[in-house]
Short mmCIF file of C-alpha atoms and ligand atoms in Angstrom, two decimals:
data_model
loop_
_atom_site.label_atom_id
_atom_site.label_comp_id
_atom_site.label_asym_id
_atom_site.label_seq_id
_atom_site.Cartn_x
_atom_site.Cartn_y
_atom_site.Cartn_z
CA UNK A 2 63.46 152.23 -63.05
CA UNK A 3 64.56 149.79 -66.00
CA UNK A 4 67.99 149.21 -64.39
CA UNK A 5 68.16 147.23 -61.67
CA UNK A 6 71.06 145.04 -59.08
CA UNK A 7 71.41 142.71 -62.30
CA UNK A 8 72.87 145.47 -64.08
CA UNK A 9 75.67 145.81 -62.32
CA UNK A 10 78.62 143.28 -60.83
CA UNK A 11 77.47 140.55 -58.37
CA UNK A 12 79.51 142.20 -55.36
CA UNK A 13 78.17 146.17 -56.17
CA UNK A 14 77.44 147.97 -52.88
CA UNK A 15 73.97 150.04 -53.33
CA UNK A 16 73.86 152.21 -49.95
CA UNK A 17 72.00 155.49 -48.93
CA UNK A 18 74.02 158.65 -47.43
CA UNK A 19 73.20 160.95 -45.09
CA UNK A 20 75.25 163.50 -42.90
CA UNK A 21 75.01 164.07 -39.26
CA UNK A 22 74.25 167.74 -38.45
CA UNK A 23 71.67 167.41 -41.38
CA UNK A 24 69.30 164.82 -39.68
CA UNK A 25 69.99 164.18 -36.45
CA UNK A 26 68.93 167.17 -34.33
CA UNK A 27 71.82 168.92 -32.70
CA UNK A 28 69.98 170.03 -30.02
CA UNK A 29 69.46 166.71 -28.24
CA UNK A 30 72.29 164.44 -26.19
CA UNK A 31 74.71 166.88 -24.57
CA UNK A 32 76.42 168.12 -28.60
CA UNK A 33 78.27 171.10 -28.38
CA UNK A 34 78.03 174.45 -30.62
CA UNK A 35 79.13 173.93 -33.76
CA UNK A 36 80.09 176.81 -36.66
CA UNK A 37 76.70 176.04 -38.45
CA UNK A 38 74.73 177.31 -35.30
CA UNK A 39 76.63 180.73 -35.46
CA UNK A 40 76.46 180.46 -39.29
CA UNK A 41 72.92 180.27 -39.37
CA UNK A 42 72.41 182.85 -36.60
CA UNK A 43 73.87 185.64 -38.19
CA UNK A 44 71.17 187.44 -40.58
CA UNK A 45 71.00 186.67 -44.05
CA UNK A 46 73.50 183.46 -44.20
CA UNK A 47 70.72 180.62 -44.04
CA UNK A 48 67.18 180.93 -45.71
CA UNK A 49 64.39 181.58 -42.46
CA UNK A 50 67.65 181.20 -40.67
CA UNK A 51 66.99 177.64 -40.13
CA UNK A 52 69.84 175.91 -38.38
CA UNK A 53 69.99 171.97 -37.42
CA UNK A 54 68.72 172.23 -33.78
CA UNK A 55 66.05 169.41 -34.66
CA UNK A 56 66.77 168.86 -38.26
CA UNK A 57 64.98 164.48 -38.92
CA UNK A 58 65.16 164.43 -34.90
CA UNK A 59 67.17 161.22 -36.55
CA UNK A 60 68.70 161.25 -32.95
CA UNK A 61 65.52 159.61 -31.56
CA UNK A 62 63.94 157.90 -34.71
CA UNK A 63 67.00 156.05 -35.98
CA UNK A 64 65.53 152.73 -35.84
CA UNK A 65 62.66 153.88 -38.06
CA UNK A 66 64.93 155.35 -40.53
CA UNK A 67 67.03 152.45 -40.80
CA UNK A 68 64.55 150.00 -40.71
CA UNK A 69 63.90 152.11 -44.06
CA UNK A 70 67.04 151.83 -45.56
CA UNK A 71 67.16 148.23 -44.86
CA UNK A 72 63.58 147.23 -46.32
CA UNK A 73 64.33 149.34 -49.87
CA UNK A 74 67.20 146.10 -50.14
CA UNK A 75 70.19 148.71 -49.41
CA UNK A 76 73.47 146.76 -48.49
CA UNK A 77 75.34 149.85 -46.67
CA UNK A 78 74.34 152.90 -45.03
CA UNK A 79 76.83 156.30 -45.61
CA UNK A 80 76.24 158.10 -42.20
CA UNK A 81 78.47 160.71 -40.30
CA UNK A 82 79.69 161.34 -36.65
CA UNK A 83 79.37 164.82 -35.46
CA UNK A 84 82.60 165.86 -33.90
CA UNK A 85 80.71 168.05 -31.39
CA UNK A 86 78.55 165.69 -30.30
CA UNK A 87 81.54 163.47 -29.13
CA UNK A 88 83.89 166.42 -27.75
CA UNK A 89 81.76 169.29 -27.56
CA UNK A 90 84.21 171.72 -26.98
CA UNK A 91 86.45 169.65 -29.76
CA UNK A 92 88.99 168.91 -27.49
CA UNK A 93 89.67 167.68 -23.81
CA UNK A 94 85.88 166.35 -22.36
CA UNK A 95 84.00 163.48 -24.13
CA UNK A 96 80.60 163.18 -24.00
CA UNK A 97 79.69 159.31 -23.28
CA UNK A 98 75.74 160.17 -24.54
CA UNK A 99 77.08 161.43 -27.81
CA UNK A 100 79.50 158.31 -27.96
CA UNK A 101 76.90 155.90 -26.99
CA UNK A 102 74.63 157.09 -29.35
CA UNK A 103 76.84 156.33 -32.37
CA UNK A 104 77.83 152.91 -30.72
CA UNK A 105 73.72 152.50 -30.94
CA UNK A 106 73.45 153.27 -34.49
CA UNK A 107 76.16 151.28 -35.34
CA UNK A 108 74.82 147.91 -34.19
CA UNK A 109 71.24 148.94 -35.31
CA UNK A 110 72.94 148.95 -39.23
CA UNK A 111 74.19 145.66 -38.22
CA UNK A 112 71.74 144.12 -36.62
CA UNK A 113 69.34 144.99 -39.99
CA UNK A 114 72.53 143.62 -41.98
CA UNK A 115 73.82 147.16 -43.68
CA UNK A 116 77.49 148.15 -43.63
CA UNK A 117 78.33 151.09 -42.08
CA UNK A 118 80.27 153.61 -44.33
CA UNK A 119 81.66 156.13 -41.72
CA UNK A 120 82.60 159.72 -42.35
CA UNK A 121 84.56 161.50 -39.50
CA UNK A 122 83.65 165.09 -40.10
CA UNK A 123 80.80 166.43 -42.41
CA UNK A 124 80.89 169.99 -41.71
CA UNK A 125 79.77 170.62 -38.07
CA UNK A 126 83.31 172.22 -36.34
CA UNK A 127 82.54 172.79 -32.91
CA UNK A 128 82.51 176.70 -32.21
CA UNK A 129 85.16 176.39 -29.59
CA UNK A 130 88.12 174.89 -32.31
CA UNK A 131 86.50 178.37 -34.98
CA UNK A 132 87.22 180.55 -32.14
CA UNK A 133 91.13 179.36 -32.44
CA UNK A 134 90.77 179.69 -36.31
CA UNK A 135 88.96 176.56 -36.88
CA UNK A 136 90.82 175.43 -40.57
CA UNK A 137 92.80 178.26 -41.22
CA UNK A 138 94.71 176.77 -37.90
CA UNK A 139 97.71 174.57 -38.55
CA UNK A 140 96.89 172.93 -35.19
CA UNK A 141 93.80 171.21 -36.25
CA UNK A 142 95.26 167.96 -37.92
CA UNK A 143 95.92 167.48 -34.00
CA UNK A 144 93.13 168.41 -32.83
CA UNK A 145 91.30 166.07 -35.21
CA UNK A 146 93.83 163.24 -35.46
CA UNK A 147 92.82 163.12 -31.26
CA UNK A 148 89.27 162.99 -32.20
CA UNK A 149 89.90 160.39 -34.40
CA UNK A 150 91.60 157.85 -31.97
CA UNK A 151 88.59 158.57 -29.49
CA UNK A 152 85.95 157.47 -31.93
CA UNK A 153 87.44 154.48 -33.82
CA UNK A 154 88.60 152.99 -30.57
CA UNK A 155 85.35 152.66 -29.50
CA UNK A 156 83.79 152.36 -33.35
CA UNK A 157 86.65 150.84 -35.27
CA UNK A 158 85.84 147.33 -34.66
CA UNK A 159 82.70 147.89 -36.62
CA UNK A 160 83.34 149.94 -39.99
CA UNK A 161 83.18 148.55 -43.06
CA UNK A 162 84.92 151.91 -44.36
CA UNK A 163 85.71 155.17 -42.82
CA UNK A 164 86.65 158.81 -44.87
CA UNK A 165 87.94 161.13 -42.47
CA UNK A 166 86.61 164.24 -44.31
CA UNK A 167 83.18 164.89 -46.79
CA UNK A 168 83.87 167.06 -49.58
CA UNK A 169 87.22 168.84 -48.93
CA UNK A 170 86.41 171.61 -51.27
CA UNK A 171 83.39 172.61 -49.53
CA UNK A 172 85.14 172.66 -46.51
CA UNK A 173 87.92 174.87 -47.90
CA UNK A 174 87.12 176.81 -50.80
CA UNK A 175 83.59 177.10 -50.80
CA UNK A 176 83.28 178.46 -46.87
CA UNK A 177 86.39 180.65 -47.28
CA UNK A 178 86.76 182.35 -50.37
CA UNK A 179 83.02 182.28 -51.53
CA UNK A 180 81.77 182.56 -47.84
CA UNK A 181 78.84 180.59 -48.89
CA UNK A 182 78.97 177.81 -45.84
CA UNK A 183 80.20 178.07 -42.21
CA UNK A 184 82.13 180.21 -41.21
CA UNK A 185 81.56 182.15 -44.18
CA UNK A 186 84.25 183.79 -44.96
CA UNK A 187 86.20 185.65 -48.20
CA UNK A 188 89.59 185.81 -47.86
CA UNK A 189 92.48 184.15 -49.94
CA UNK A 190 94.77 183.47 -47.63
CA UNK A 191 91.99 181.89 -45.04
CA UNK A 192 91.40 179.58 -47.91
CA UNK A 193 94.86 178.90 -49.04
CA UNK A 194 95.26 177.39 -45.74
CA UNK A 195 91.96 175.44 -44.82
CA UNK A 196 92.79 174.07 -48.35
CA UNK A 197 95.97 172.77 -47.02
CA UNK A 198 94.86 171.81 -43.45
CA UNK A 199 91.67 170.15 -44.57
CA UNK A 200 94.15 167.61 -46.51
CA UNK A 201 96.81 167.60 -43.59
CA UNK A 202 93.22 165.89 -41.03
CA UNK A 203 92.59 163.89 -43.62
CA UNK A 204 96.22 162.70 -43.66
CA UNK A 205 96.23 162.74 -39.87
CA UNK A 206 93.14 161.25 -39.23
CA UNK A 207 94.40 158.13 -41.62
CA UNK A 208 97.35 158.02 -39.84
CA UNK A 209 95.75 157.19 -36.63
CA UNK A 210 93.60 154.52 -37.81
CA UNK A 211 96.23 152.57 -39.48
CA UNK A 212 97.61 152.77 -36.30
CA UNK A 213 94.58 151.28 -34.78
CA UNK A 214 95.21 148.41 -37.35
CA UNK A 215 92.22 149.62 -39.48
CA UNK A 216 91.42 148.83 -43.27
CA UNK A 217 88.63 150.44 -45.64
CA UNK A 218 90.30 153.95 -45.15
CA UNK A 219 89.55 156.19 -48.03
CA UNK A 220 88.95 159.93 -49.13
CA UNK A 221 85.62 161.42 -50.65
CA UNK A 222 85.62 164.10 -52.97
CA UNK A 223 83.10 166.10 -54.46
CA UNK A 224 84.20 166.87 -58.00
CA UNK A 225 82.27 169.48 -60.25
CA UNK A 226 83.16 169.09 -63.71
CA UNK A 227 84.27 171.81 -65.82
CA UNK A 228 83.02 172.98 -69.01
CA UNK A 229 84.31 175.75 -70.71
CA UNK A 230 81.78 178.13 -71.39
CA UNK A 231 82.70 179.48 -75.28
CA UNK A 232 85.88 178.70 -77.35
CA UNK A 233 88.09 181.05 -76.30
CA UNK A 234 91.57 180.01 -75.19
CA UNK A 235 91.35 182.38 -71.96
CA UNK A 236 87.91 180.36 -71.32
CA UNK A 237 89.95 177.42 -71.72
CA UNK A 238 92.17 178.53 -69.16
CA UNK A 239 89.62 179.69 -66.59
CA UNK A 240 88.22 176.63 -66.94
CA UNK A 241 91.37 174.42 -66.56
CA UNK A 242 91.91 176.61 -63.30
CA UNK A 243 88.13 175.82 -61.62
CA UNK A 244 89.03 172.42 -62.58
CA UNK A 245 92.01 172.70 -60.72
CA UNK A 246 90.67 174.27 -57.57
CA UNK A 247 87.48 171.97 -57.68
CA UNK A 248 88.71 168.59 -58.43
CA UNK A 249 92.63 168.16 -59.09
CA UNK A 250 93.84 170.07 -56.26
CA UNK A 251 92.24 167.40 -53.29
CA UNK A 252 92.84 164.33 -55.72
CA UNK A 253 96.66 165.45 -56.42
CA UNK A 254 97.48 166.23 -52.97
CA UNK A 255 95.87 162.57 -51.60
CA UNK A 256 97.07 160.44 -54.86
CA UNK A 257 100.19 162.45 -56.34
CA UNK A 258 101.38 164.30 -53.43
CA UNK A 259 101.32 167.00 -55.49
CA UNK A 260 99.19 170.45 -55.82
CA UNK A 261 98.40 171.29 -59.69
CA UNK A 262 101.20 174.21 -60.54
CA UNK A 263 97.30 176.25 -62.25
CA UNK A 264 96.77 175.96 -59.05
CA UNK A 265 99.91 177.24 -56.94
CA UNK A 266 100.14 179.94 -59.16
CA UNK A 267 97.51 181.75 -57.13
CA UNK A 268 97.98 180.13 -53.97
CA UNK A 269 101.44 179.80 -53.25
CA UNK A 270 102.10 183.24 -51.49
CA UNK A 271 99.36 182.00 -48.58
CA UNK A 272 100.29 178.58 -48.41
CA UNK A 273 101.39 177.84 -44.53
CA UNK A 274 105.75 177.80 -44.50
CA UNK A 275 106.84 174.36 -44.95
CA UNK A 276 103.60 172.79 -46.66
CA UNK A 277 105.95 170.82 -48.90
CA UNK A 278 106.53 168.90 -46.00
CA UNK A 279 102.76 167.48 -45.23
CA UNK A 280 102.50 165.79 -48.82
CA UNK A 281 104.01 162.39 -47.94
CA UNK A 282 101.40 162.53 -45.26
CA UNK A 283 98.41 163.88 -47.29
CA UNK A 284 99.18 161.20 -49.83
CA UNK A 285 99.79 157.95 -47.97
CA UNK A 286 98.25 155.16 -49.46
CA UNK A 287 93.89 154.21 -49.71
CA UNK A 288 92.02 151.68 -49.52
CA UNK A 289 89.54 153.07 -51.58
CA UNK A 290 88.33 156.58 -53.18
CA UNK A 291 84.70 158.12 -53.05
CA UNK A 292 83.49 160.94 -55.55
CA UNK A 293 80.25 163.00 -55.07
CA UNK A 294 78.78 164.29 -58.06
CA UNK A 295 75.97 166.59 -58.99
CA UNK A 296 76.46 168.47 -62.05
CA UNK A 297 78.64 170.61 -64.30
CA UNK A 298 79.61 174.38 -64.28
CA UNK A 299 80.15 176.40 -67.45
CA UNK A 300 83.09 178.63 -67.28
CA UNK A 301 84.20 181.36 -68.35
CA UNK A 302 87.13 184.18 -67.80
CA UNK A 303 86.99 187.12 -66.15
CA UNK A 304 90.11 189.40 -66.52
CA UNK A 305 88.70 192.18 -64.27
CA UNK A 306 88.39 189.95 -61.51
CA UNK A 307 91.50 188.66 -59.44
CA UNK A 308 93.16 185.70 -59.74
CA UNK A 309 91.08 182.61 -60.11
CA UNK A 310 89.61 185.17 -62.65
CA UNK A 311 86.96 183.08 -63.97
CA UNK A 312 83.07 183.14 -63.48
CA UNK A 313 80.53 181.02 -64.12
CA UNK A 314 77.88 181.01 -66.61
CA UNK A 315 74.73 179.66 -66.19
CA UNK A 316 73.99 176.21 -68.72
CA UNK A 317 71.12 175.52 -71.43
CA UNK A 318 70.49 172.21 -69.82
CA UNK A 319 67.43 171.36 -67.36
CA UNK A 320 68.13 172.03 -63.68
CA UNK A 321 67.09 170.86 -60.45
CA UNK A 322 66.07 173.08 -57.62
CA UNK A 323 69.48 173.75 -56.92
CA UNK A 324 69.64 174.88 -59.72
CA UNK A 325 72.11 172.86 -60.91
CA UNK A 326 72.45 171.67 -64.19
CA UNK A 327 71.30 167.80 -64.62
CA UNK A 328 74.37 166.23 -67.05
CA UNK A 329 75.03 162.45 -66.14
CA UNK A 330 77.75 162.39 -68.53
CA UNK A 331 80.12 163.93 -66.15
CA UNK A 332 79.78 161.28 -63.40
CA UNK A 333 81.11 158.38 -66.00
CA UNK A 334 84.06 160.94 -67.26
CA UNK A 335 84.91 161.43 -63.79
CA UNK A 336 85.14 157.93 -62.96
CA UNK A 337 87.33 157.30 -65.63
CA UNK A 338 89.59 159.87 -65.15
CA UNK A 339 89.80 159.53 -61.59
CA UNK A 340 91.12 155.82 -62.33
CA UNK A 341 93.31 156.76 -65.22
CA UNK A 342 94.99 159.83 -63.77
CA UNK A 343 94.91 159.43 -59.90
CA UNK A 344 93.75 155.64 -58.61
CA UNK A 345 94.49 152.90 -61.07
CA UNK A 346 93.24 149.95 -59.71
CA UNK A 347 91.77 151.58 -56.26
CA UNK A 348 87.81 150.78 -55.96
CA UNK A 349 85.89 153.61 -56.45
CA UNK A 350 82.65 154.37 -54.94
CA UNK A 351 79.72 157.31 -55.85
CA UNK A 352 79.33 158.09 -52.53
CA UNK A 353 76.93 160.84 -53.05
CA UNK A 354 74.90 161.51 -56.21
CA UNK A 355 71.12 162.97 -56.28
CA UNK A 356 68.84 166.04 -56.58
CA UNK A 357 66.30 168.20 -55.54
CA UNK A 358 63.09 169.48 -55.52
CA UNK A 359 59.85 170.44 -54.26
CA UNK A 360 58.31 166.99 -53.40
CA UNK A 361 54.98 167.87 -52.23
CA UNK A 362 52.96 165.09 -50.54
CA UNK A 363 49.02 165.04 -52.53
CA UNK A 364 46.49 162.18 -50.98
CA UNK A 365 48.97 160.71 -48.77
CA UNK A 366 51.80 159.89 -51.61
CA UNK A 367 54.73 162.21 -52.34
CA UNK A 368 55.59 161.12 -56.25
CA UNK A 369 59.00 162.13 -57.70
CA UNK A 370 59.17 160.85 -61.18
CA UNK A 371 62.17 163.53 -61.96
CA UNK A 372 64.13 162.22 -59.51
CA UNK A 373 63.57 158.41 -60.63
CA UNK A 374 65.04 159.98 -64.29
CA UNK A 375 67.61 161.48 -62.40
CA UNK A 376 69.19 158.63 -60.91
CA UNK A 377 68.30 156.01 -63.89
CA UNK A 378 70.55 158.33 -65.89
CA UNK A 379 73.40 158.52 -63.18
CA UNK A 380 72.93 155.24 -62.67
CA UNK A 381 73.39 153.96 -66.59
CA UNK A 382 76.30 156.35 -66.42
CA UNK A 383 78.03 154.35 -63.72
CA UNK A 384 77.15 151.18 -65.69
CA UNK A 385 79.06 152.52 -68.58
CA UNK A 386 82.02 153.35 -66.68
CA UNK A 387 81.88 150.14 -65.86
CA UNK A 388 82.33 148.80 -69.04
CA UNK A 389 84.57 151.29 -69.99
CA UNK A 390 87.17 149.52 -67.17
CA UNK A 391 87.13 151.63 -64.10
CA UNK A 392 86.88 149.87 -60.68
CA UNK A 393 83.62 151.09 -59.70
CA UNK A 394 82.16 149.20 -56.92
CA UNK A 395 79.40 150.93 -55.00
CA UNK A 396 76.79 153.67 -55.59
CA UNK A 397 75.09 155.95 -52.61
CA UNK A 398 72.02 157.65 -52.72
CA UNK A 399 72.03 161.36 -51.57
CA UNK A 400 70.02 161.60 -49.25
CA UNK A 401 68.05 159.21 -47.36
CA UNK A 402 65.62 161.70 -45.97
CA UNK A 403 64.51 165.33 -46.93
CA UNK A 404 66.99 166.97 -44.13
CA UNK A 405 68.92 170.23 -43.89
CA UNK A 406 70.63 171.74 -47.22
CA UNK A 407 73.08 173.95 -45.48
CA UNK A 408 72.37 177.60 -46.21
CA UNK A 409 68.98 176.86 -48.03
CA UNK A 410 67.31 175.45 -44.83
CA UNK A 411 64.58 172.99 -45.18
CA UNK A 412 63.23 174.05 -48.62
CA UNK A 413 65.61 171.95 -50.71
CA UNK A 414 64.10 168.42 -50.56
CA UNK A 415 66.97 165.54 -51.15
CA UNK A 416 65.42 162.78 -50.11
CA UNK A 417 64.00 159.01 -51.20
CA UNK A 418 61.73 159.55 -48.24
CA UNK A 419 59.81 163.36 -47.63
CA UNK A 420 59.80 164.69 -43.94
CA UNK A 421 57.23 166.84 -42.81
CA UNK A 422 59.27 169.34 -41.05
CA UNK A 423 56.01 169.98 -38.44
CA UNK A 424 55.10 166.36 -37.46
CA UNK A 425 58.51 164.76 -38.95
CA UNK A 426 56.20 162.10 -40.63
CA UNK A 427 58.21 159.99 -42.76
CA UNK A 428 56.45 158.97 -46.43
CA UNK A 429 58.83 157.21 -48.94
CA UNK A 430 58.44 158.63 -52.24
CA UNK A 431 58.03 157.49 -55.28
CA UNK A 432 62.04 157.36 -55.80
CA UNK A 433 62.10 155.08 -52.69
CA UNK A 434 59.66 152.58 -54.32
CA UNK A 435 61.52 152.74 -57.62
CA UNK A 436 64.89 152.32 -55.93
CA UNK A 437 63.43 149.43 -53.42
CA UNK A 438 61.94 147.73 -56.92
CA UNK A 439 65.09 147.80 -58.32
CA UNK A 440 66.78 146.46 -55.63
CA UNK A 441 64.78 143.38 -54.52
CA UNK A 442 61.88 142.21 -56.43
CA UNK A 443 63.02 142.77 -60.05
CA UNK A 444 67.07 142.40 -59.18
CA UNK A 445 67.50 139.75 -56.93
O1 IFM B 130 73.52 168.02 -48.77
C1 IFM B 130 74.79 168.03 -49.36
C2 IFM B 130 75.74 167.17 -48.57
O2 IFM B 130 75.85 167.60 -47.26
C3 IFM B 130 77.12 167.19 -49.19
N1 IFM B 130 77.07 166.91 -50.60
C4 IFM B 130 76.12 167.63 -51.39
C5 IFM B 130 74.75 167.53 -50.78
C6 IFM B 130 73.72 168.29 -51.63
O3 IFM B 130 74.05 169.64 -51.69
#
């Protein structure tokens, strides 16, 4: 990589990310069900059905990972808590082994001098809160505000920054009107609602640990940006109204107190009554705001579909095995419109930000020169924002290890460091070198 730490402000956190269900192997320390294990068991949701009942087995190995995180010169480590392996049932019984073990991990990122950047929930709802309606259940800023008091009394001490909830849109939209994550469903009112309740946690949740007399409380977002896809003004529109549903809806709600009106045109009607009356919750102040970014979607409209009425059209630039269109452009446009129109002066992080692919290991070395491009180009990107005035001050790598991708199983490979899925073999790839180089020898 040409850039390295000397391209970027004295203080600028570099840190890794990774997400509980995804590495640690839920099958080990007394975790409950979660919605991903029912997910995945039902026929045709997750490629070879592959759920997270081993995943990294990062349960076990967590020195060894982190004693990789800290020798590529990383100053923080993104990690998440699985609420089921705290309360399995999600409520009522804790279990101390699943409590214990994230008391472990967080003195292991101490004791190898990373900060621990904490995210409360990353997906994994234990199956006994779905059975009640998981999010489409006004009940479960409670039920997660509770959560929350159990695990930052016994954490909160140690965080350098906590997000209640990763990727609110995924949560909501994407796992209840596309029905492409757990619990998979399509339904517009379902998702009116977990769009609402996902925000109403995330105010709980920040509610609590103010309470607790914590600091470095923030929100991370995953924001897609929106391109439309020809020049026609109902293009335009469709466009303005992914943008909407994607991105402005979770950053108005937490910054404005305020859902976009492109928005409430379609959602109104199966809003819970009285949602007017969360938004001085939803939007009490940060500490700090995270964004997520990946790529771009070209949009266009779609006036025999229902409302959104939009669809998406795939790009002419290179993708990654996602599929997803590579365009680093959109990360520093982001950043500065995130500071202009919802933060101001409010750090911002990247909290996530990196792609796959096949990443096959040939005599004993596992090189990734795409995904070295990949983040130099994200990377400059943040650099420019930089320049350009916003308050960015830290950058994540996603992912850490090769680990779970959700619906696609094992075959979508994330990480700075492969996993053999049959002997769990670590080998840092050529990104990991690159990133480490970047980081120590040539930038410090
Ligand atoms: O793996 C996911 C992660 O769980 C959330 N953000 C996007 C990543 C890549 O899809």
């Amino acid at each position: 990589m040409k850039l390295t730490r000397k391209d970027f402000p004295e203080d600028f956190i570099f840190g890794t990310a990774t997400s509980s269900y995804q590495i640690e192997g839920h099958a080990f320390g007394g975790a409950g069900r979660t919605h991903w294990d029912d997910y995945a068991a039902t026929p045709g949701n997750v490629s070879r059905a592959e759920d997270g009942g081993r995943a990294c087995d990062h349960y076990h190995r967590y020195p060894e990972d982190l004693d990789l995180v800290a020798a590529a010169g990383f100053d923080a480590y993104r990690f998440s808590i699985s609420w089921a392996r705290v309360l399995p049932d999600g409520r009522g019984a804790v279990n101390a082994e699943g409590l214990d073990f994230y008391d472990r991990l967080t003195d292991a990122m101490l004791e190898r001098g990373l900060a621990p950047y904490a995210t409360l929930y990353h997906w994994e709802l234990p199956s006994a809160l779905a059975d009640l309606g998981g999010w489409r259940n006004g009940d479960i800023g409670d039920w997660f505000a509770d959560y929350t008091e159990i695990v930052m009394t016994r954490l909160g001490d140690r965080m350098a920054t906590v997000a209640p909830i990763n990727e609110p849109w995924c949560v909501a939209w994407l796992s209840h009107f596309m029905g492409l994550q757990a619990p998979g469903i399509r339904d517009i009112r379902a998702a009116a609602r977990a769009m609402h309740h996902v925000l109403l946690a995330h105010g709980r949740a920040t509610q609590v640990m103010r309470g607790l007399g914590m600091g470095g409380l923030g929100g991370v977002f995953n924001l897609e940006w929106s391109n439309p896809a020809d020049d026609s003004e109902a293009s335009r529109l469709a466009a303005a109204r992914y943008d909407g549903i994607y991105n402005r809806w979770f950053m108005g709600g937490v910054f404005k107190g305020e859902y976009p009106a492109i928005v409430l045109e379609g959602l109104e009607p199966h809003l819970p009554s009285g949602w007017q009356d969360d938004m001085a919750l939803i939007s009490q102040p940060l500490d700090w705001c995270g964004i997520n970014y990946y790529t771009r979607k070209n949009i266009a409209a779609d006036p025999r579909a229902p409302w959104p009425s939009l669809t998406d059209v795939p790009g002419v630039l290179p993708k990654t095995y996602m599929d997803w269109e590579i365009y680093p452009e959109g990360l520093h446009d982001f950043l500065i419109r995130t500071a202009r129109e919802y933060t101001g002066d409010l750090p911002l992080y990247v909290t996530e930000n990196g792609m796959a692919a096949h990443d096959d290991i040939m005599a004993g070395e596992c090189r990734d020169p795409h995904r070295i491009d990949y983040y130099e180009k994200h990377l400059s990107e943040v650099a420019r924002a930089i320049a350009g005035g916003a308050p960015v001050k830290g950058y994540f790598a996603w992912s850490l290890l090769d680990n779970y991708e959700w619906s696609f199983g094992y075959d979508k490979r994330f990480g700075l460091v492969h996993v053999d899925f049959d002997t769990l073999a670590r080998t840092p790839k050529g990104s990991y070198h690159a990133m480490k180089a970047a980081l120590t020898e040539a930038g410090r």
